[in-house]
Structures are given as structure tokens and as C-alpha cells.
PDB file of C-alpha atoms in Angstrom:
ATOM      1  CA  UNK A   1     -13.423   2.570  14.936  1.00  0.00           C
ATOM      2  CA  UNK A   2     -12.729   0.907  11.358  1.00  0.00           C
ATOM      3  CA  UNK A   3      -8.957  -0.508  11.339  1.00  0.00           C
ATOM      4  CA  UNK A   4      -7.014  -3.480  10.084  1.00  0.00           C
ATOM      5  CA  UNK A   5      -5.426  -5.589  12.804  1.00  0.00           C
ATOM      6  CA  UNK A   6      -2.415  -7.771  12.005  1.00  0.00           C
ATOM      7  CA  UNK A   7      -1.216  -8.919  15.459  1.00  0.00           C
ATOM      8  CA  UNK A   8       2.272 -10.010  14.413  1.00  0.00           C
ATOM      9  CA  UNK A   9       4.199  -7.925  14.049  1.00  0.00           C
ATOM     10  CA  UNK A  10       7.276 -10.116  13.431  1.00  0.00           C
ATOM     11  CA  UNK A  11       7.476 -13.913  12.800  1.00  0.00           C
ATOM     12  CA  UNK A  12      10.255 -16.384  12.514  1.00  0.00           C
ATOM     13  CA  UNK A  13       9.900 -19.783  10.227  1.00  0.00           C
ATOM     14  CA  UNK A  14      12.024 -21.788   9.245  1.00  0.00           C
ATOM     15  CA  UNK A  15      12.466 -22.650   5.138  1.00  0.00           C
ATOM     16  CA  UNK A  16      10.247 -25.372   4.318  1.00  0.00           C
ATOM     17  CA  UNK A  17       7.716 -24.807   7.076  1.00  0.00           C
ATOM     18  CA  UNK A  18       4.238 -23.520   6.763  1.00  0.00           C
ATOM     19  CA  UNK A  19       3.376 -19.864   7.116  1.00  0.00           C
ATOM     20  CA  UNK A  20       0.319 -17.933   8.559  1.00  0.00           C
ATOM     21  CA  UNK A  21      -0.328 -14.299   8.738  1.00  0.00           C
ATOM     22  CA  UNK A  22      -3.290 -13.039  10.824  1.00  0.00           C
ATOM     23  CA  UNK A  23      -5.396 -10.143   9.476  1.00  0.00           C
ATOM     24  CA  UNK A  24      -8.676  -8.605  10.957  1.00  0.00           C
ATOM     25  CA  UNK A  25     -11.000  -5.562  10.083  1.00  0.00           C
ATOM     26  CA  UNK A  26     -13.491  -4.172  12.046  1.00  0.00           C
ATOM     27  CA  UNK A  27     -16.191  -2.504   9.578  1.00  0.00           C
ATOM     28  CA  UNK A  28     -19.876  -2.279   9.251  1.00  0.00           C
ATOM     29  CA  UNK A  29     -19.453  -4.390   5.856  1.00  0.00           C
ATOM     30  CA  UNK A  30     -17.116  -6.610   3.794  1.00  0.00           C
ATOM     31  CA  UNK A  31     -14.286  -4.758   2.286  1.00  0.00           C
ATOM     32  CA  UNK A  32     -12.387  -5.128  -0.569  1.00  0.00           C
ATOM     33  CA  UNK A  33      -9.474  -7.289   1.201  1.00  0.00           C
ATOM     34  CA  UNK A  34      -5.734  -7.468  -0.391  1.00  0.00           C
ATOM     35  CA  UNK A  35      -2.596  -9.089   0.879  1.00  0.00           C
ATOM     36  CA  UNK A  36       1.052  -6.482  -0.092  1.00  0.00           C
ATOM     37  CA  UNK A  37       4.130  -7.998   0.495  1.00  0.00           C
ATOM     38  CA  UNK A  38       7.288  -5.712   0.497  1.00  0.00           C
ATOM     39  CA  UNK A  39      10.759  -6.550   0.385  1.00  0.00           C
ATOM     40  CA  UNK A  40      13.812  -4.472   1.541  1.00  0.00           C
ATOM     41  CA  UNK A  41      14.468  -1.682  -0.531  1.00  0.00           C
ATOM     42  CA  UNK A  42      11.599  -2.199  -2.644  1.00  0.00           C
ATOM     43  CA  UNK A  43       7.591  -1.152  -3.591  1.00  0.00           C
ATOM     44  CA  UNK A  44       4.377  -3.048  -2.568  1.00  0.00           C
ATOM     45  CA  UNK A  45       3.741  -5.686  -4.659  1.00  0.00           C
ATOM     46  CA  UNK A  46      -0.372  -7.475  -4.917  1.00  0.00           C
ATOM     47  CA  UNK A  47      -0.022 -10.836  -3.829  1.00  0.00           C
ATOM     48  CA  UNK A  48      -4.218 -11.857  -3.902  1.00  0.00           C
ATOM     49  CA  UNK A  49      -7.494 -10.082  -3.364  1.00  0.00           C
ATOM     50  CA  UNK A  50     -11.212 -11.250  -2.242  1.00  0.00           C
ATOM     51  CA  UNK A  51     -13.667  -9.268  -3.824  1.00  0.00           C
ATOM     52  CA  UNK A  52     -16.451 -11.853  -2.794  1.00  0.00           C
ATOM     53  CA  UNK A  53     -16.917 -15.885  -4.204  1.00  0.00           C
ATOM     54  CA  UNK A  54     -14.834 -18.513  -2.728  1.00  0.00           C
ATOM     55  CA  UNK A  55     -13.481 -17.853   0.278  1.00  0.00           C
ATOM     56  CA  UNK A  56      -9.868 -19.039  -0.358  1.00  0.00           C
ATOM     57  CA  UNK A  57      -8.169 -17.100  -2.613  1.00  0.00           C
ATOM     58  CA  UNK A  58      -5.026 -18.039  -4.732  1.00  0.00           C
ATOM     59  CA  UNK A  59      -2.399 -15.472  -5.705  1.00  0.00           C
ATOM     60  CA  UNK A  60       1.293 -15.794  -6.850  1.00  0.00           C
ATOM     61  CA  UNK A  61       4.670 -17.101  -5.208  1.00  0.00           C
ATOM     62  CA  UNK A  62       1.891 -19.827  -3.761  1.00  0.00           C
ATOM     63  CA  UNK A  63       0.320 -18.065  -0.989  1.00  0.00           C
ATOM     64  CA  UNK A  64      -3.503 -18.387  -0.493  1.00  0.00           C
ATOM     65  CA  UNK A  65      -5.417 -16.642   1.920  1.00  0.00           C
ATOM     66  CA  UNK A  66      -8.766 -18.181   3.649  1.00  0.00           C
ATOM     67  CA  UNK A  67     -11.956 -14.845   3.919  1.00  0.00           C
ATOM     68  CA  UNK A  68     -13.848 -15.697   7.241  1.00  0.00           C
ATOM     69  CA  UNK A  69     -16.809 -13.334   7.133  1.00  0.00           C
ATOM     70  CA  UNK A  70     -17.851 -14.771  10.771  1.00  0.00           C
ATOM     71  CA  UNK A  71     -14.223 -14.018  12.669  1.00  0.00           C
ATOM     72  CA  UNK A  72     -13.741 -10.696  10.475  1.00  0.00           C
ATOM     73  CA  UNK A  73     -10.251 -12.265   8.953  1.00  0.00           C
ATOM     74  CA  UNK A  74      -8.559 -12.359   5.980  1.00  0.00           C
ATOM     75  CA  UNK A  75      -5.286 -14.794   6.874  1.00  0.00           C
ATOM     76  CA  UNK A  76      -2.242 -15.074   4.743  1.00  0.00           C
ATOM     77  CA  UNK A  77      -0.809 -19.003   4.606  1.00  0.00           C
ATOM     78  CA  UNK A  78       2.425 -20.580   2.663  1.00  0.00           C
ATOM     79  CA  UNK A  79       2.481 -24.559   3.107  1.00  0.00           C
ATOM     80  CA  UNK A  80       6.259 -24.186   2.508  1.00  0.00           C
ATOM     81  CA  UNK A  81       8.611 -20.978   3.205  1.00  0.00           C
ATOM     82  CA  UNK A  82      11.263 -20.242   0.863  1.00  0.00           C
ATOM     83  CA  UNK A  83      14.226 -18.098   1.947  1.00  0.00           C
ATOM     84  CA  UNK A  84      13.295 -15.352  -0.817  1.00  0.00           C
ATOM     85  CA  UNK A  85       9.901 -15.266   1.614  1.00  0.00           C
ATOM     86  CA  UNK A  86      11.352 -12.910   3.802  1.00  0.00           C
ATOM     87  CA  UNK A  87      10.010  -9.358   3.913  1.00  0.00           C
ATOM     88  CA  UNK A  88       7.159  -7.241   4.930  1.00  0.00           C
ATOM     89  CA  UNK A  89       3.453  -8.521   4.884  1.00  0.00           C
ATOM     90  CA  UNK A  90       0.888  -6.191   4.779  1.00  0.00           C
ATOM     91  CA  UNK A  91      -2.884  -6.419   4.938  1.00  0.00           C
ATOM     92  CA  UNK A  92      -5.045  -3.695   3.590  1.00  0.00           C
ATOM     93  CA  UNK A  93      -8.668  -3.215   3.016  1.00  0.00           C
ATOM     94  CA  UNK A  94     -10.816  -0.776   0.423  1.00  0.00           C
ATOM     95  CA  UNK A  95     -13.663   0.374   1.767  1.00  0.00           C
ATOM     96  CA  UNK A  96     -15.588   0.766  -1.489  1.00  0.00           C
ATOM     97  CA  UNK A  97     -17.354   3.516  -0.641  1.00  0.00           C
ATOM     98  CA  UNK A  98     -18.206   6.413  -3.212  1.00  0.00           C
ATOM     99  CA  UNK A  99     -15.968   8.963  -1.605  1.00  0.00           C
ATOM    100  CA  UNK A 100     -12.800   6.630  -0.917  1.00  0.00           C
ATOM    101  CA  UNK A 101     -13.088   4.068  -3.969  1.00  0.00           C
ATOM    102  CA  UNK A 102      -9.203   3.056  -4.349  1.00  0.00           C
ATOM    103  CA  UNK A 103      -8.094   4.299  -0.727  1.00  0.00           C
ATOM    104  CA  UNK A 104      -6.381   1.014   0.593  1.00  0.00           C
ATOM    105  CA  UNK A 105      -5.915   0.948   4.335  1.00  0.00           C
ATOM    106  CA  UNK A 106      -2.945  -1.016   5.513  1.00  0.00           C
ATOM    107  CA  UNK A 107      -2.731  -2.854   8.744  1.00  0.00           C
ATOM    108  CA  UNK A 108       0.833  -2.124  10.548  1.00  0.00           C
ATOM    109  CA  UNK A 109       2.451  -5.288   8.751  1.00  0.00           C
ATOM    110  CA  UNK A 110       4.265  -7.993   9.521  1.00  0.00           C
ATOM    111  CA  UNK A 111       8.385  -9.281   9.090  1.00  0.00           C
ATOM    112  CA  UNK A 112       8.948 -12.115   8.341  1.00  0.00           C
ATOM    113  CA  UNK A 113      12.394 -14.172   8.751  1.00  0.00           C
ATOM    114  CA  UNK A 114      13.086 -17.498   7.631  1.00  0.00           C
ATOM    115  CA  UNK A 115      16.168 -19.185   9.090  1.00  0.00           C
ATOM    116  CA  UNK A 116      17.330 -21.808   7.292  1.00  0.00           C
TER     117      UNK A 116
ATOM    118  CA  UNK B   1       9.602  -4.152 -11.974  1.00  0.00           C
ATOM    119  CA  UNK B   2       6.084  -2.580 -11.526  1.00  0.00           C
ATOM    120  CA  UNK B   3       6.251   0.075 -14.128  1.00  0.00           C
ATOM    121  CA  UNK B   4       5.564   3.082 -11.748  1.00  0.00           C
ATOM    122  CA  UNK B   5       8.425   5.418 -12.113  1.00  0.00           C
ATOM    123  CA  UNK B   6       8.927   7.741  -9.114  1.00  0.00           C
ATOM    124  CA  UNK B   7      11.585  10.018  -9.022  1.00  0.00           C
ATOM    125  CA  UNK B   8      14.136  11.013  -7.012  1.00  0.00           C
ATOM    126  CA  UNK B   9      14.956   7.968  -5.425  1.00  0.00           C
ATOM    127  CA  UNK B  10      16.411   9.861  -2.406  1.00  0.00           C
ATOM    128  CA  UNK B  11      16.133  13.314  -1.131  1.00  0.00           C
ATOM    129  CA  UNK B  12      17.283  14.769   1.579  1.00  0.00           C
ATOM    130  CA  UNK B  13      16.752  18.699   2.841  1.00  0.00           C
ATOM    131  CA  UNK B  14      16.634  21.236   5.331  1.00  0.00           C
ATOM    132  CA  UNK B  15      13.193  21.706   7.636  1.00  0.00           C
ATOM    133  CA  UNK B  16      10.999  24.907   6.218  1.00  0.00           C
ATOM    134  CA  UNK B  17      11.973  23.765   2.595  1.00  0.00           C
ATOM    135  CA  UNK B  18       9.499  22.665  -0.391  1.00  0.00           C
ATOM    136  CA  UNK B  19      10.121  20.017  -2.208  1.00  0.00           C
ATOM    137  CA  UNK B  20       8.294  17.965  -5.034  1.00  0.00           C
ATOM    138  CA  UNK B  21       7.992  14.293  -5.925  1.00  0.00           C
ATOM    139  CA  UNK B  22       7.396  13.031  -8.867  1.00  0.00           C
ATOM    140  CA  UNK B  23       5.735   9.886 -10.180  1.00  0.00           C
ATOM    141  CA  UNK B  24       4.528   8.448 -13.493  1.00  0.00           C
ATOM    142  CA  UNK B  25       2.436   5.636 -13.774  1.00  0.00           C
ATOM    143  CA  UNK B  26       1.849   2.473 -15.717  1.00  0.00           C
ATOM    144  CA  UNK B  27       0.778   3.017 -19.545  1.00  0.00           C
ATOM    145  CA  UNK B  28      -2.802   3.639 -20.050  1.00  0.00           C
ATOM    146  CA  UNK B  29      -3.376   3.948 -16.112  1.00  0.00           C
ATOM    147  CA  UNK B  30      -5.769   6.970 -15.014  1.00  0.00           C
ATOM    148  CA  UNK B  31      -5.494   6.631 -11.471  1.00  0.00           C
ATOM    149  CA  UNK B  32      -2.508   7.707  -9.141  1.00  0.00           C
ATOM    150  CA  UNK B  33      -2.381   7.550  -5.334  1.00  0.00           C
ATOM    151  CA  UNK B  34       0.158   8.896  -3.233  1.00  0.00           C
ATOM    152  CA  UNK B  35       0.601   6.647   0.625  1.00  0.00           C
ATOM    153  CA  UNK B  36       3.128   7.852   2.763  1.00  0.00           C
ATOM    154  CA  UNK B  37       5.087   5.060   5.003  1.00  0.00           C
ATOM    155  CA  UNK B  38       6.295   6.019   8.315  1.00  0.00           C
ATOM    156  CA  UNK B  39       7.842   4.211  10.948  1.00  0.00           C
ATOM    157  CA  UNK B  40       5.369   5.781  13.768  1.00  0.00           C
ATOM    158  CA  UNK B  41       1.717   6.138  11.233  1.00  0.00           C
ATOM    159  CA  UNK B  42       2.809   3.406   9.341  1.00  0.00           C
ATOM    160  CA  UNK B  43       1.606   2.988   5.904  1.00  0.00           C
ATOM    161  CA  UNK B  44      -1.258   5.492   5.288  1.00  0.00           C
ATOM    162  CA  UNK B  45      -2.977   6.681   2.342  1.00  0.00           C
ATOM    163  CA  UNK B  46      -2.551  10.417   1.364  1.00  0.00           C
ATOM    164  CA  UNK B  47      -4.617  10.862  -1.990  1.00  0.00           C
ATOM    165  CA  UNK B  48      -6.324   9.491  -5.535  1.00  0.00           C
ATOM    166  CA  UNK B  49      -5.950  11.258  -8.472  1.00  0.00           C
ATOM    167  CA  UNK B  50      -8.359  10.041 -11.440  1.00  0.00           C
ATOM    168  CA  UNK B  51      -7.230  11.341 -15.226  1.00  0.00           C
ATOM    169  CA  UNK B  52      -6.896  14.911 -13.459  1.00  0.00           C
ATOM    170  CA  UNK B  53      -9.248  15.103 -11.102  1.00  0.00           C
ATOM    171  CA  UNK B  54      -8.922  14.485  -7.150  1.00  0.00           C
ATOM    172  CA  UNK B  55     -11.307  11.493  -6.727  1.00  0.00           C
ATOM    173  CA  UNK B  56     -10.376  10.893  -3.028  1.00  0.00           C
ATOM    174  CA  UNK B  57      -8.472  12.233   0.093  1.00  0.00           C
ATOM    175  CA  UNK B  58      -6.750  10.655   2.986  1.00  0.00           C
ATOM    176  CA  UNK B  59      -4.702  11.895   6.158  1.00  0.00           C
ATOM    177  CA  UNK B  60      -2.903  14.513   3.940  1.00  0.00           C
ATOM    178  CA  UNK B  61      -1.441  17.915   5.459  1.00  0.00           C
ATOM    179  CA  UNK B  62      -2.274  21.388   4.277  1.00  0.00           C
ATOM    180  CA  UNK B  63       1.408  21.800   3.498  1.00  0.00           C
ATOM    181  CA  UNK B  64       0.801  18.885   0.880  1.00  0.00           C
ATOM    182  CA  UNK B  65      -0.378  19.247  -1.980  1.00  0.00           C
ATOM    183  CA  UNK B  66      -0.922  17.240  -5.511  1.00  0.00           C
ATOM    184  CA  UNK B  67      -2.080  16.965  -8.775  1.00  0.00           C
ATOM    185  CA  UNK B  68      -2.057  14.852 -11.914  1.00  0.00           C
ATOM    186  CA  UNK B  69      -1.204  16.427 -15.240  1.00  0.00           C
ATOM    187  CA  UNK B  70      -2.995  15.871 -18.818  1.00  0.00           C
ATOM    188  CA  UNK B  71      -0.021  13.257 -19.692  1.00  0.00           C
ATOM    189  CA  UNK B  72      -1.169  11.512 -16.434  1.00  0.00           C
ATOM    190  CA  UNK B  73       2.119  11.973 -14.254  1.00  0.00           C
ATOM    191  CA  UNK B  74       1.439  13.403 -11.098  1.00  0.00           C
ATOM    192  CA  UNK B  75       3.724  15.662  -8.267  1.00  0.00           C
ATOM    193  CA  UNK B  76       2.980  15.537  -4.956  1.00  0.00           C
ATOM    194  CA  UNK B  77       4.021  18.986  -3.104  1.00  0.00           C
ATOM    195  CA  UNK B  78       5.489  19.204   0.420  1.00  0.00           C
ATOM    196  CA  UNK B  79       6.108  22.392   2.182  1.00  0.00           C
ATOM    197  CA  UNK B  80       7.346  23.875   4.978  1.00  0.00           C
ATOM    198  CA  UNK B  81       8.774  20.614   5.935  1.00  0.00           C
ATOM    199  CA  UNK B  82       8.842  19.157   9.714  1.00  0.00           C
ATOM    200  CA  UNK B  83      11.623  16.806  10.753  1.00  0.00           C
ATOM    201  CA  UNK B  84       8.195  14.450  11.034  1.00  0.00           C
ATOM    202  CA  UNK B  85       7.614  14.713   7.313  1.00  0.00           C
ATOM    203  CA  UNK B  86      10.848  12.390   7.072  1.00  0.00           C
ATOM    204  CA  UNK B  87       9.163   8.917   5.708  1.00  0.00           C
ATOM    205  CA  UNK B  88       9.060   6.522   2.446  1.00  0.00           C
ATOM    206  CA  UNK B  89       6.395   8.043  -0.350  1.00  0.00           C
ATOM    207  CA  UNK B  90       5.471   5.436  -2.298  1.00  0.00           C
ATOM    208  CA  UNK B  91       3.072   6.383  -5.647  1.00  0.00           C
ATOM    209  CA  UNK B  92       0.745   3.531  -7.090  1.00  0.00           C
ATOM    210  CA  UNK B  93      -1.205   3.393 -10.136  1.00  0.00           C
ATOM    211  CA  UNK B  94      -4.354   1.252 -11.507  1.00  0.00           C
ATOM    212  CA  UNK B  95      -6.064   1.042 -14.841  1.00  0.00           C
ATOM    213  CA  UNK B  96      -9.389   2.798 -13.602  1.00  0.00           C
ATOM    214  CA  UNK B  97      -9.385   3.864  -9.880  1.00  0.00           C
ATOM    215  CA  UNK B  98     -12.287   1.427  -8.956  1.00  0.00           C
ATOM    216  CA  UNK B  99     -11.828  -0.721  -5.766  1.00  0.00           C
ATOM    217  CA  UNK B 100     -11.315  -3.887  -8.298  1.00  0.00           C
ATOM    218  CA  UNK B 101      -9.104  -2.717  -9.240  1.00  0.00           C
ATOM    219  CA  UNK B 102      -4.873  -3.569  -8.539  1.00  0.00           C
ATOM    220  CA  UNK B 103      -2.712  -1.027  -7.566  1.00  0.00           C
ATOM    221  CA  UNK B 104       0.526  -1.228  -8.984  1.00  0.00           C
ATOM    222  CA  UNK B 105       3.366   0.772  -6.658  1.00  0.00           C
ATOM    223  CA  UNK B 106       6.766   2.284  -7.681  1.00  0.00           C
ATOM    224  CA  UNK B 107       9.647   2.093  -5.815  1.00  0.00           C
ATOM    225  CA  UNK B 108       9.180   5.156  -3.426  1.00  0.00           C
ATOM    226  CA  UNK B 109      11.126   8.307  -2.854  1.00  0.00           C
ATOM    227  CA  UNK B 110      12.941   8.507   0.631  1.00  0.00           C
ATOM    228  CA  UNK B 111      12.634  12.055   2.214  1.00  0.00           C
ATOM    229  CA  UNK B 112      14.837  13.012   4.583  1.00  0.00           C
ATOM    230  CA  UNK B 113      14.149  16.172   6.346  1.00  0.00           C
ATOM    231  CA  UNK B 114      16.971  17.367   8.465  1.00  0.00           C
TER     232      UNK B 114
END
């Protein structure tokens, strides 16, 4: 079946160490991949997206996330954790298909809590 | 501050009750998509709403319903609410509705069905 796979579901860093969030898919082709972040009390907010290219990606607040077309991942990294880090990750994925253009699919995110 | 407006904030009512949620996107944004968040289904996708016309359609209940007006707000329907329907509904909204593009999402409305 098609789904989005983030193992973690919660992760504890402490501020200044490096970050990693896992993310798979299982689909017949590439996706549309995007990386949410939410914080308490708030929306979703785009932190990057691989449409296709380079296979690291850079978005804002300095995360990057590394496409691996052969392991079927899409992984979330932050050399450095800041305490305003903390929240909700979420991975989705668009299908891109002509009946479900736009419909993201979320994996079942993942907290994060930095200790200082 | 995305500039996706979804109102109420919090709302809270009585199982076999209708309610409706409103939510009005970015300037110049066509597209609206409802997700509901849940703590047992998670995040999931409920509909797509392209200047007026569905476009696409997720896990969403025959008691739901939605639509986007010509000013490009949209309401999203519930009815004959469950204590199950209690979750976050979050609205999002993108220039065009094609997978490129970002969706931006509002703050949510937290239903409470009691």
C-alpha cells in the first residue's frame, strides 16, 4: 500500500547538536516530497520540497534534506539544534496524479525536544 | 503569520449538531484544501477546492461537506457530529492547486464534540 513512514516518532537532542529525521514512501514513482514543521498551538509551515534536480535540498531555519531515490527516503537534517527547534516534523508526499494534484499525504510526524 | 484566516479558533458542541468552518485564503490564491488532524488518523487530507470547483477528494465523510465561494473563501460543513469528529481542521491555500505548488496553512479550528 502507498504510505509515508517516519519511524520516530519522538526524538530528544540536545541544542547545538545535529538533527536527523527519517522519512520513507512506498510508491510506484517519485512523489512530490515536502518537509512541515508545526509548533504548539500553531499551522504547518513548508520548510523545503524536491520536485526532482539535486538531491539535497535547502529550505529555511537551515534544515536541508538529502532525496535517496534508491532507499525510498526523503531525510530531514539540522547540523546544529536551536531551542526554538522544538515541535512537530512532518513528512508528506503529493502524488501528482491527475485526480489528487495538491492532496499532500503526511507521515504520522515526529516531536522533537531539545534540552539544553 | 501565513495569511490563511480560519475562523473560529475554537468550537465546541453537542454530538448530532452541524456546524461550519470557515476559512479564507491567501490573496490571489485559487486553491483551498481542508486536512483534518487527529490524534488516532493523524493528519489526513479531506478535500481541494480550485476557484469553485472540487478538483480533488480525500478520506472525507458523507456528513462533510464543502465548497468554495466566488470571493474564494471556502466552509467546510460537518453534520451530525460523532464524539470521533473531535480533531484540529486545519485549511491551506496555494496560488494554483498544482503539486508545485506550496501550501500555505492557517492556524486551524479546534472542534470539540461533546
Amino acid at each position: 500500500a502507498q504510505s509515508v513512514t517516519q519511524p520516530d516518532i519522538h526524538i530528544t537532542v540536545s541544542e547545538g547538536a545535529s538533527l536527523e529525521l527519517r522519512c520513507n514512501y512506498s510508491y510506484g514513482a517519485t512523489p512530490y516530497l515536502f518537509w512541515y514543521v508545526q509548533s504548539p498551538g500553531q499551522g504547518l509551515q513548508l520548510l523545503l520540497k524536491y520536485f526532482s534536480g539535486d538531491t539535497l535540498v535547502q529550505g529555511i531555519k537551515g534544515f536541508e534534506a538529502e532525496f535517496k531515490r534508491s532507499q525510498s527516503s526523503f531525510n530531514l537534517r539540522k547540523p546544529s539544534v536551536h531551542w526554538s527547534d522544538a515541535a512537530e516534523y512532518f513528512c508528506a508526499v503529493d502524488l501528482m496524479t491527475t485526480d489528487s494534484w495538491g492532496k499532500l499525504q503526511f507521515g504520522a510526524g515526529t516531536q522533537v525536544v531539545v534540552t539544553p | 503569520d501565513s495569511g490563511v484566516t480560519q475562523t473560529p479558533k475554537h468550537l465546541i458542541t453537542a454530538t448530532g449538531q452541524r456546524v461550519t468552518l470557515r476559512c479564507s485564503p491567501r490573496s490571489g490564491d485559487l486553491s483551498v484544501y481542508w486536512y483534518q488532524q487527529s490524534l488516532d488518523q493523524g493528519l489526513q487530507f479531506l478535500i481541494h477546492y480550485y476557484n469553485g470547483e472540487e478538483r480533488a477528494k480525500g478520506n472525507i465523510l458523507e456528513r462533510f461537506s464543502a465548497q468554495q465561494f466566488p470571493d474564494l473563501h471556502s466552509e467546510l460543513n460537518l453534520s451530525s457530529l460523532e464524539l470521533g469528529d473531535s480533531a484540529l481542521y486545519f485549511c491551506a491555500s496555494s496560488p494554483s492547486g498544482g503539486g508545485t505548488d506550496t501550501q500555505y496553512f492557517g492556524p486551524g479550528t479546534r472542534l470539540t464534540v461533546l
